[in-house]
Coordinates of C-alpha atoms and ligand atoms in Angstrom, one line a residue:
X152 CA 72.7 376.0 208.0
X153 CA 72.6 375.4 204.1
X154 CA 74.7 372.6 203.0
X155 CA 75.2 374.5 199.8
X156 CA 77.5 376.9 201.6
X157 CA 81.0 376.2 202.9
X158 CA 81.0 376.8 206.7
X159 CA 84.3 377.1 208.5
X160 CA 85.0 377.2 212.1
X161 CA 86.8 380.5 212.8
X162 CA 88.8 380.5 216.0
X163 CA 88.6 384.2 216.5
X164 CA 84.7 384.1 216.6
X165 CA 84.5 380.7 218.2
X166 CA 81.7 379.6 215.7
X167 CA 81.3 378.3 212.3
X168 CA 80.8 381.0 209.7
X169 CA 80.0 381.1 205.9
X170 CA 83.2 381.2 204.0
X171 CA 83.3 384.2 201.8
X172 CA 85.9 384.1 199.1
X173 CA 87.4 387.6 198.3
X174 CA 86.0 389.7 195.3
X175 CA 89.1 388.8 193.1
X176 CA 88.5 385.3 193.5
X177 CA 92.0 384.3 195.1
X178 CA 91.9 382.9 198.5
X179 CA 95.1 384.0 200.3
X180 CA 96.3 381.5 203.0
X181 CA 99.3 381.3 205.3
X182 CA 100.2 378.3 207.5
X183 CA 103.0 378.5 210.0
X184 CA 105.7 376.3 208.8
X185 CA 108.3 374.4 210.8
X186 CA 111.3 375.4 212.9
X187 CA 114.0 373.5 211.1
X188 CA 116.3 372.1 213.8
X189 CA 115.3 368.5 213.4
X190 CA 113.3 366.0 211.4
X191 CA 109.4 366.7 211.2
X192 CA 107.1 364.4 213.0
X193 CA 103.6 363.2 212.8
X194 CA 102.3 366.3 214.7
X195 CA 103.5 368.3 211.7
X196 CA 102.0 365.8 209.4
X197 CA 98.6 366.3 211.1
X198 CA 98.7 370.1 210.5
X199 CA 100.1 370.0 207.0
X200 CA 97.8 367.1 205.8
X201 CA 94.8 369.1 207.2
X202 CA 95.6 372.2 205.4
X203 CA 96.4 370.3 202.2
X204 CA 92.9 368.8 202.3
X205 CA 91.5 372.2 202.9
X206 CA 93.3 373.8 200.0
X207 CA 92.3 370.7 197.7
X208 CA 88.7 371.3 198.7
X209 CA 88.6 375.0 198.2
X210 CA 90.0 374.3 194.6
X211 CA 87.4 371.6 194.2
X212 CA 84.9 374.4 194.9
X213 CA 86.5 376.4 192.1
X214 CA 88.5 378.8 194.3
X215 CA 91.9 380.0 193.3
X216 CA 94.4 379.7 196.3
X217 CA 97.5 381.3 197.0
X218 CA 99.1 379.1 199.7
X219 CA 102.2 380.5 201.6
X220 CA 104.3 378.8 204.3
X221 CA 107.2 380.1 206.2
X222 CA 110.2 378.3 207.2
X223 CA 111.6 379.3 210.5
X224 CA 115.3 378.9 210.0
X225 CA 116.1 381.9 212.5
X226 CA 115.4 380.6 216.0
X227 CA 116.9 379.9 219.5
X228 CA 116.7 376.2 219.1
X229 CA 118.4 376.1 215.9
X230 CA 121.4 378.1 217.4
X231 CA 121.5 375.9 220.4
X232 CA 121.4 372.7 218.4
X233 CA 124.0 374.1 215.9
X234 CA 126.2 375.1 218.9
X235 CA 126.1 371.7 220.4
X236 CA 127.1 370.0 216.9
X237 CA 129.6 372.7 216.3
X238 CA 127.8 373.6 213.0
X239 CA 126.9 376.7 211.2
X240 CA 123.1 377.5 212.2
X241 CA 122.0 378.2 208.8
X242 CA 123.7 375.4 207.2
X243 CA 121.9 373.0 209.8
X244 CA 118.5 374.6 209.4
X245 CA 118.8 374.3 205.6
X246 CA 119.7 370.7 205.9
X247 CA 116.6 370.0 207.9
X248 CA 114.6 372.3 205.6
X249 CA 115.5 370.0 202.7
X250 CA 114.4 366.9 204.7
X251 CA 111.1 368.8 205.5
X252 CA 110.4 369.4 201.9
X253 CA 111.1 366.0 200.9
X254 CA 108.7 364.7 203.6
X255 CA 106.0 367.1 202.4
X256 CA 106.4 365.6 198.9
X257 CA 106.5 362.2 200.4
X258 CA 102.8 362.9 202.0
X259 CA 101.6 364.1 198.6
X260 CA 101.5 367.7 199.6
X261 CA 101.8 369.6 196.4
X262 CA 99.8 372.7 196.8
X263 CA 102.0 375.1 198.7
X264 CA 102.7 377.8 196.3
X265 CA 105.7 379.3 198.2
X266 CA 108.0 378.6 200.9
X267 CA 109.5 381.5 202.4
X268 CA 112.7 381.5 204.8
X269 CA 112.9 383.8 207.7
X270 CA 116.5 384.6 207.1
X271 CA 115.7 386.0 203.7
X272 CA 113.2 388.5 205.3
X273 CA 115.1 390.1 207.9
X274 CA 114.9 393.6 206.5
X275 CA 111.1 393.4 206.5
X276 CA 111.0 392.5 210.2
X277 CA 113.3 395.3 211.0
X278 CA 110.9 397.7 209.1
X279 CA 108.1 396.4 210.9
X280 CA 109.6 396.6 214.4
X281 CA 110.7 400.1 213.5
X282 CA 107.1 400.8 212.7
X283 CA 105.8 399.4 216.0
X284 CA 108.2 401.7 218.0
X285 CA 107.0 404.8 216.0
X286 CA 103.5 403.7 216.9
X287 CA 104.4 403.8 220.5
X288 CA 103.4 400.2 221.0
X289 CA 107.0 398.8 221.3
X290 CA 110.1 399.8 223.3
X291 CA 113.7 399.1 223.3
X292 CA 115.4 397.7 226.5
X293 CA 119.1 396.5 227.4
X294 CA 118.2 393.1 225.9
X295 CA 116.1 393.9 222.9
X296 CA 112.8 395.4 221.5
X297 CA 109.6 394.3 223.2
X298 CA 106.0 394.7 222.1
X299 CA 104.0 396.3 225.0
X300 CA 100.9 394.3 225.3
X301 CA 98.7 396.7 227.4
X302 CA 98.9 399.2 224.5
X303 CA 96.9 396.8 222.3
X304 CA 93.6 396.1 224.4
X305 CA 92.3 393.4 222.1
X306 CA 95.3 391.1 223.0
X307 CA 93.8 387.9 224.4
X308 CA 90.8 387.8 222.3
X309 CA 91.8 385.0 220.0
X310 CA 92.8 382.7 223.0
X311 CA 89.9 384.1 225.2
X312 CA 92.1 385.3 227.9
X313 CA 91.6 388.7 230.0
X314 CA 94.5 391.0 230.6
X315 CA 94.9 389.8 234.3
X316 CA 95.1 386.3 233.1
X317 CA 97.8 387.2 230.7
X318 CA 99.9 388.7 233.3
X319 CA 99.9 385.4 235.0
X320 CA 101.5 383.7 231.8
X321 CA 105.0 384.6 232.5
X322 CA 106.4 383.9 228.9
X323 CA 110.0 385.0 227.9
X324 CA 111.4 385.6 231.5
X325 CA 113.6 388.8 231.1
X326 CA 114.2 391.4 233.6
X327 CA 114.5 394.2 231.2
X328 CA 110.8 394.1 230.1
X329 CA 108.4 396.6 231.5
X330 CA 105.6 393.9 231.9
X331 CA 105.7 390.1 232.1
X332 CA 103.4 389.7 229.3
X333 CA 105.3 391.7 226.8
X334 CA 107.0 389.6 224.1
X335 CA 110.1 390.1 222.1
X336 CA 110.2 391.6 218.6
X337 CA 114.1 391.7 218.6
X338 CA 116.8 390.0 220.8
X339 CA 120.2 391.6 221.0
X340 CA 123.0 389.1 220.3
X341 CA 126.7 390.2 219.8
X342 CA 127.6 386.9 218.0
X343 CA 126.1 383.7 216.5
X344 CA 123.2 384.0 214.1
X345 CA 122.7 387.9 214.1
X346 CA 122.0 390.9 211.9
X347 CA 122.5 394.5 212.3
X348 CA 119.6 396.6 213.2
X349 CA 118.8 400.1 214.5
X350 CA 119.0 398.3 218.0
X351 CA 122.3 396.6 217.5
X352 CA 123.1 393.2 216.4
X353 CA 120.8 390.5 217.1
X354 CA 117.8 388.5 215.6
X355 CA 114.1 388.8 215.3
X356 CA 111.5 387.2 217.6
X357 CA 109.5 384.3 216.1
X358 CA 106.2 386.1 216.1
X359 CA 107.3 389.0 214.0
X360 CA 109.0 386.7 211.6
X361 CA 105.7 385.3 210.5
X362 CA 103.8 388.6 210.5
X363 CA 106.4 390.2 208.2
X364 CA 106.6 387.3 205.9
X365 CA 102.8 386.9 205.4
X366 CA 102.2 390.6 205.0
X367 CA 105.1 391.2 202.6
X368 CA 103.7 388.5 200.2
X369 CA 99.8 388.3 200.9
X370 CA 99.3 391.8 202.1
X371 CA 98.2 393.9 205.1
X372 CA 95.1 391.7 205.4
X373 CA 94.4 388.2 204.1
X374 CA 91.8 385.4 204.2
X375 CA 93.1 382.3 206.2
X376 CA 95.8 381.8 208.6
X377 CA 96.4 378.4 210.1
X378 CA 98.4 376.2 212.4
X379 CA 98.3 373.8 215.2
X380 CA 96.0 374.9 218.1
X381 CA 99.0 375.0 220.4
X382 CA 100.0 378.2 218.4
X383 CA 96.9 380.2 219.2
X384 CA 98.8 381.6 222.4
X385 CA 100.9 383.4 222.4
X386 CA 102.1 383.0 218.8
X387 CA 99.0 383.9 216.8
X388 CA 97.8 386.4 219.4
X389 CA 101.0 388.2 219.0
X390 CA 100.9 388.1 215.2
X391 CA 97.4 389.9 215.4
X392 CA 98.8 392.5 217.8
X393 CA 101.7 393.3 215.7
X394 CA 99.8 393.5 212.3
X395 CA 96.9 395.5 213.5
X396 CA 98.8 397.8 215.7
X397 CA 101.0 398.6 212.7
X398 CA 98.5 399.0 210.0
X399 CA 95.3 399.8 211.9
X400 CA 93.6 397.6 209.3
X401 CA 91.2 395.1 211.0
X402 CA 90.9 392.1 210.8
X403 CA 94.4 391.1 209.9
X404 CA 93.1 387.6 208.9
X405 CA 89.4 386.9 208.4
X406 CA 89.5 383.2 209.3
X407 CA 91.8 381.6 211.8
X408 CA 91.9 377.8 211.5
X409 CA 93.5 375.5 214.0
X410 CA 94.2 371.7 214.1
X411 CA 93.8 369.5 217.0
X412 CA 96.6 367.6 218.8
X413 CA 98.0 364.3 217.9
X414 CA 98.6 361.5 220.4
X415 CA 100.6 358.4 220.0
X416 CA 98.9 355.3 221.8
X417 CA 97.1 358.0 223.9
X418 CA 100.1 359.9 225.0
X419 CA 101.4 363.1 224.1
X420 CA 104.2 362.8 221.6
X421 CA 107.4 364.0 223.1
X422 CA 111.2 363.6 223.1
X423 CA 111.3 362.8 226.8
X424 CA 108.8 359.9 226.4
X425 CA 110.7 358.6 223.4
X426 CA 107.6 358.2 221.2
X427 CA 108.2 360.7 218.5
X428 CA 107.5 359.3 215.1
X429 CA 109.2 361.0 212.2
X430 CA 107.2 361.5 209.1
X431 CA 109.9 359.7 207.0
X432 CA 109.6 356.7 209.2
X433 CA 105.8 356.5 209.0
X434 CA 106.2 356.7 205.2
X435 CA 108.5 353.6 205.3
X436 CA 105.7 351.4 206.9
X437 CA 102.7 353.2 205.1
X438 CA 102.1 354.7 201.9
X439 CA 101.1 358.3 201.4
X440 CA 97.6 357.5 200.6
X441 CA 97.3 355.2 203.6
X442 CA 98.5 357.8 206.0
X443 CA 96.2 360.4 204.2
X444 CA 93.3 358.0 204.7
X445 CA 94.0 357.5 208.3
X446 CA 94.4 361.2 209.1
X447 CA 91.1 361.8 207.2
X448 CA 89.2 359.6 209.5
X449 CA 89.6 362.3 212.1
X450 CA 88.1 365.7 211.8
X451 CA 91.0 368.2 211.7
X452 CA 90.1 370.0 214.8
X453 CA 89.5 367.1 217.1
X454 CA 92.3 365.4 218.9
X455 CA 93.6 362.3 217.0
X456 CA 95.3 359.1 218.1
X457 CA 98.2 357.5 216.1
X458 CA 98.4 353.7 216.9
X459 CA 99.3 350.9 214.8
X460 CA 96.2 348.9 215.4
X461 CA 94.0 351.9 214.3
X462 CA 96.2 352.4 211.2
X463 CA 95.8 348.8 210.2
X464 CA 92.1 349.0 210.4
X465 CA 92.1 352.2 208.3
X466 CA 94.5 350.4 205.8
X467 CA 92.0 347.6 205.5
X468 CA 89.1 350.0 204.8
X469 CA 91.1 351.7 202.0
X470 CA 91.8 348.4 200.6
X471 CA 87.9 347.7 200.4
X472 CA 87.4 351.1 198.8
X473 CA 90.0 350.2 196.2
X474 CA 88.7 346.6 195.7
X475 CA 85.2 348.0 195.0
X476 CA 86.6 350.6 192.6
X477 CA 88.7 348.0 190.7
X478 CA 85.7 345.6 190.5
X479 CA 83.5 348.4 189.1
X480 CA 86.3 349.5 186.6
X481 CA 86.7 345.8 185.4
X482 CA 83.0 345.4 184.7
X483 CA 81.9 345.3 181.1
X484 CA 79.2 347.9 180.6
X485 CA 75.9 346.4 179.1
X486 CA 74.3 349.6 178.5
X487 CA 70.9 349.0 179.7
X488 CA 69.1 352.1 178.5
X489 CA 66.6 352.3 181.5
X490 CA 69.6 352.2 183.9
X491 CA 71.2 355.5 182.8
X492 CA 68.7 358.0 184.4
X493 CA 69.0 356.1 187.7
X494 CA 72.9 356.1 187.5
X495 CA 72.9 359.9 186.9
X496 CA 70.9 360.2 189.9
X497 CA 73.4 358.1 191.9
X498 CA 76.3 360.1 190.8
X499 CA 74.7 363.5 191.6
X500 CA 73.3 362.2 194.8
X501 CA 76.9 361.1 195.9
X502 CA 78.3 364.7 194.8
X503 CA 75.7 366.4 197.0
X504 CA 76.4 364.3 200.0
X505 CA 80.1 364.8 199.7
X506 CA 79.8 368.6 199.4
X507 CA 77.3 368.5 202.4
X508 CA 80.0 366.8 204.6
X509 CA 83.0 369.0 203.3
X510 CA 81.0 372.0 203.5
X511 CA 80.4 371.5 207.2
X512 CA 83.8 372.8 208.3
X513 CA 85.8 370.1 206.2
X514 CA 84.2 367.0 207.6
X515 CA 86.5 364.4 206.1
X516 CA 85.3 361.4 208.1
X517 CA 81.8 361.9 206.6
X518 CA 83.2 362.6 203.1
X519 CA 85.0 359.1 203.5
X520 CA 81.5 357.4 204.3
X521 CA 80.1 359.0 201.2
X522 CA 83.0 357.7 198.9
X523 CA 82.5 354.1 200.5
X524 CA 78.8 354.2 199.9
X525 CA 79.3 355.6 196.3
X526 CA 81.9 353.0 195.1
X527 CA 79.9 350.2 196.6
X528 CA 76.9 351.2 194.7
X529 CA 79.0 351.5 191.5
X530 CA 80.4 348.1 192.0
X531 CA 77.0 346.7 192.4
X532 CA 75.4 348.3 189.2
X533 CA 78.4 349.0 187.2
X534 CA 77.7 346.3 184.6
X535 CA 74.3 347.7 183.6
X536 CA 75.6 351.2 182.5
X537 CA 76.8 352.3 179.3
X538 CA 80.3 353.3 178.6
X539 CA 79.7 357.1 178.9
X540 CA 78.0 356.8 182.2
X541 CA 80.6 354.5 183.6
X542 CA 83.4 357.1 182.7
X543 CA 81.3 359.9 184.2
X544 CA 80.9 357.9 187.4
X545 CA 84.6 357.1 187.6
X546 CA 85.5 360.7 186.9
X547 CA 83.3 361.9 189.7
X548 CA 84.6 359.4 192.1
X549 CA 88.2 360.2 191.3
X550 CA 87.6 364.0 191.6
X551 CA 86.2 363.6 195.2
X552 CA 88.6 361.0 196.3
X553 CA 91.6 363.3 195.2
X554 CA 90.3 366.0 197.6
X555 CA 91.5 363.6 200.3
X556 CA 94.3 362.0 198.2
X557 CA 93.9 358.6 198.7
X558 CA 94.0 357.0 195.3
X559 CA 97.6 357.6 194.2
Ligands
ZN183 ZN1 103.6 381.2 212.7

C-alpha cells in the first residue's frame, strides 16, 4: 500500500480502496443531515466533524469538493412532536434547523456547500416514486406506495445480509405490504403534514427523500455518500435500491463512508438514560478547537467514548501543542546558514508523515502525533533558523493543523 495514495475504507466493498477523483476534478459528496425535531447532540457532532475533517483533507490534497447535506424536515417524529406541542410541524422543524446550523457553525464546520430541505423537494420525490412504479419495482397499497425489495436482488449487499435475513427484520409494520421487508416510498395521510400526489395526499418515506435530493443536485451517480454506521441498514441499503432500480446506473455511489458510534461514559447516549449531551452544551464547556481535537483522537470508524476525564486530558495535550507553537513563534531567528538545509528536511519530513497518516483512511490520531512531534522539533531549533525558513515552517504547520481545525 503506497503512502502517496489516499486509501479510503468503502463500506460497500468492505476494504480500503485507492481514492480516485473524478475526471473533472470535483468530488461530489452527500452526507445525511439531521431530522430536525430536537437539538442535535454529540452523536451528530461525531459524524459531522468526521466528514468536515474528510472534506478539509480532500481540499488539502487539491481536490475541489461539492458537499451537500439534506435537512430532514418531513418526518413522523416531527409531526408527532409538533402535535404534542400544538405547533405547525414545518415551523417547529425550521426552528430546530436554525439551531442545528448555529451548532455546525459553533463547531467550525464551514465547508458544506449546500443544505437542502426535504420539504423543498417533494415534486422530485413524487417523480422518482412514479418512476419506480413504472419500472415495476414499487406498488401502491391502501396505506401508501412501497418498494418491493425482492425485485432488487442486490438488496442487502451494503449491510451484508441475505434475502432470508432481511425477511426477519420486520421494519415498518404494516398489513398492506406484500412482504415484510418492503419499505415505504409514500405514506397516505389525509391531514397534517401532507402533499398531493398521484396516490392521494400524504408524505414521502425518509429513504426516498435523500435519494431524490442528492440525485437532483449531484447527479444520477456521485462519489461519496456518508453518514453514521447505524444508517447502513435500512436507510442506505434502500437508497442504493431506489437509485439503481430507477436509473440502471451502477454504482449509484462509488465510496460509502460510515462513522462509528459515540458512547457517553461507556454507555449508549439515549433519552431514556438521560445522558444526551447537546452540541450547544458541550460548546459551553469546551471550545470548538478543543472538541475537534478530542474527536480527532479517535479514528472516525472506531467507536468513541465521551467522558469529562478524557476530554480534560485531550485539552491539556492541545495546550502543550499551542505552548510549543507559541514558544517557536516567539524565538528570535538567528539565521545560522548551516541549519537551513536541515530545517527544510524537518519540514518536508513532517509533511510526508502527515500525509502518510491521513492517506491511511484519514487517520487523524496518527496525524495529531505528527503535529506534536513537528512543533516540538520547531520549538527546539526555532532560534537557529532564518526568518524565511521560520515562516515556511509556520505556514506548513498551520496548513496541516487546519485540516483538523485545532488552532482557531
Ligand atoms: Zn440519508
